[in-house]
mmCIF file of C-alpha atoms in Angstrom:
data_model
loop_
_atom_site.group_PDB
_atom_site.id
_atom_site.type_symbol
_atom_site.label_atom_id
_atom_site.label_comp_id
_atom_site.label_asym_id
_atom_site.label_seq_id
_atom_site.Cartn_x
_atom_site.Cartn_y
_atom_site.Cartn_z
ATOM 1 C CA MET A 191 0.000 0.000 0.000
ATOM 2 C CA GLN A 192 1.208 3.475 -0.818
ATOM 3 C CA LEU A 193 1.386 5.982 1.999
ATOM 4 C CA LYS A 194 0.046 9.458 1.360
ATOM 5 C CA GLY A 195 2.693 11.685 -0.149
ATOM 6 C CA THR A 196 5.050 8.893 -1.237
ATOM 7 C CA THR A 197 5.674 7.428 -4.661
ATOM 8 C CA SER A 198 5.850 3.871 -5.896
ATOM 9 C CA VAL A 199 7.310 2.256 -8.991
ATOM 10 C CA LYS A 200 4.468 -0.278 -9.046
ATOM 11 C CA PRO A 201 0.742 0.374 -9.225
ATOM 12 C CA VAL A 202 -0.826 0.738 -5.785
ATOM 13 C CA GLU A 203 -3.245 -2.106 -5.018
ATOM 14 C CA VAL A 204 -6.496 -0.544 -3.848
ATOM 15 C CA THR A 205 -9.278 -2.355 -2.000
ATOM 16 C CA ASP A 206 -12.665 -1.304 -0.658
ATOM 17 C CA THR A 207 -11.088 -0.504 2.694
ATOM 18 C CA SER A 208 -8.150 1.492 1.312
ATOM 19 C CA PHE A 209 -10.064 3.390 -1.428
ATOM 20 C CA GLU A 210 -10.729 6.488 0.688
ATOM 21 C CA GLN A 211 -7.094 6.892 1.735
ATOM 22 C CA ASP A 212 -5.399 5.826 -1.512
ATOM 23 C CA ILE A 213 -7.707 7.501 -4.039
ATOM 24 C CA VAL A 214 -9.965 10.141 -2.486
ATOM 25 C CA GLN A 215 -7.310 11.611 -0.167
ATOM 26 C CA SER A 216 -4.406 11.310 -2.613
ATOM 27 C CA SER A 217 -2.360 14.466 -2.971
ATOM 28 C CA LEU A 218 -1.612 13.483 -6.593
ATOM 29 C CA PRO A 219 -3.894 12.843 -9.561
ATOM 30 C CA VAL A 220 -4.801 9.136 -9.771
ATOM 31 C CA LEU A 221 -4.969 6.814 -12.784
ATOM 32 C CA LEU A 222 -7.186 3.966 -11.535
ATOM 33 C CA ASP A 223 -7.149 0.639 -13.384
ATOM 34 C CA CYS A 224 -10.231 -1.476 -12.595
ATOM 35 C CA TRP A 225 -9.059 -5.003 -13.306
ATOM 36 C CA ALA A 226 -9.698 -8.664 -12.570
ATOM 37 C CA PRO A 227 -7.136 -11.486 -12.521
ATOM 38 C CA TRP A 228 -9.303 -13.602 -14.871
ATOM 39 C CA CYS A 229 -9.526 -10.817 -17.500
ATOM 40 C CA GLY A 230 -7.204 -11.408 -20.476
ATOM 41 C CA PRO A 231 -7.086 -7.765 -21.642
ATOM 42 C CA CYS A 232 -6.423 -6.674 -18.037
ATOM 43 C CA ARG A 233 -3.422 -9.029 -17.852
ATOM 44 C CA MET A 234 -2.195 -7.726 -21.213
ATOM 45 C CA MET A 235 -2.327 -4.137 -19.920
ATOM 46 C CA ALA A 236 -0.456 -4.938 -16.679
ATOM 47 C CA PRO A 237 3.043 -4.283 -18.115
ATOM 48 C CA VAL A 238 1.856 -0.947 -19.527
ATOM 49 C CA MET A 239 0.412 0.063 -16.154
ATOM 50 C CA ASN A 240 3.700 -0.927 -14.482
ATOM 51 C CA GLU A 241 5.651 1.240 -16.952
ATOM 52 C CA LEU A 242 3.296 4.163 -16.370
ATOM 53 C CA ALA A 243 3.671 3.806 -12.599
ATOM 54 C CA GLU A 244 7.443 3.953 -12.950
ATOM 55 C CA SER A 245 7.607 6.800 -15.461
ATOM 56 C CA LEU A 246 4.945 8.933 -13.722
ATOM 57 C CA ALA A 247 6.150 8.328 -10.141
ATOM 58 C CA GLY A 248 5.902 11.493 -8.112
ATOM 59 C CA THR A 249 3.453 13.180 -10.510
ATOM 60 C CA VAL A 250 0.603 10.646 -10.821
ATOM 61 C CA THR A 251 -0.453 7.738 -8.636
ATOM 62 C CA VAL A 252 -1.149 4.643 -10.732
ATOM 63 C CA ALA A 253 -3.485 2.284 -8.887
ATOM 64 C CA LYS A 254 -5.250 -1.032 -9.453
ATOM 65 C CA LEU A 255 -8.703 -1.691 -8.012
ATOM 66 C CA LYS A 256 -9.413 -5.353 -7.362
#
């Protein structure tokens, strides 16, 4: 889980319980990927989301909602 005000090189994994803190209270803009482990296109996009998280670290929070 990403703490408020810090950056990560991987997408932040967001759950129902962490949504308020990780998304609503984020000090950065958030790119939220709604995905499912059984979804083929979601798995295909995972490397792209990882690259975005790394290249946008510190300017945008990239997150995955399970």
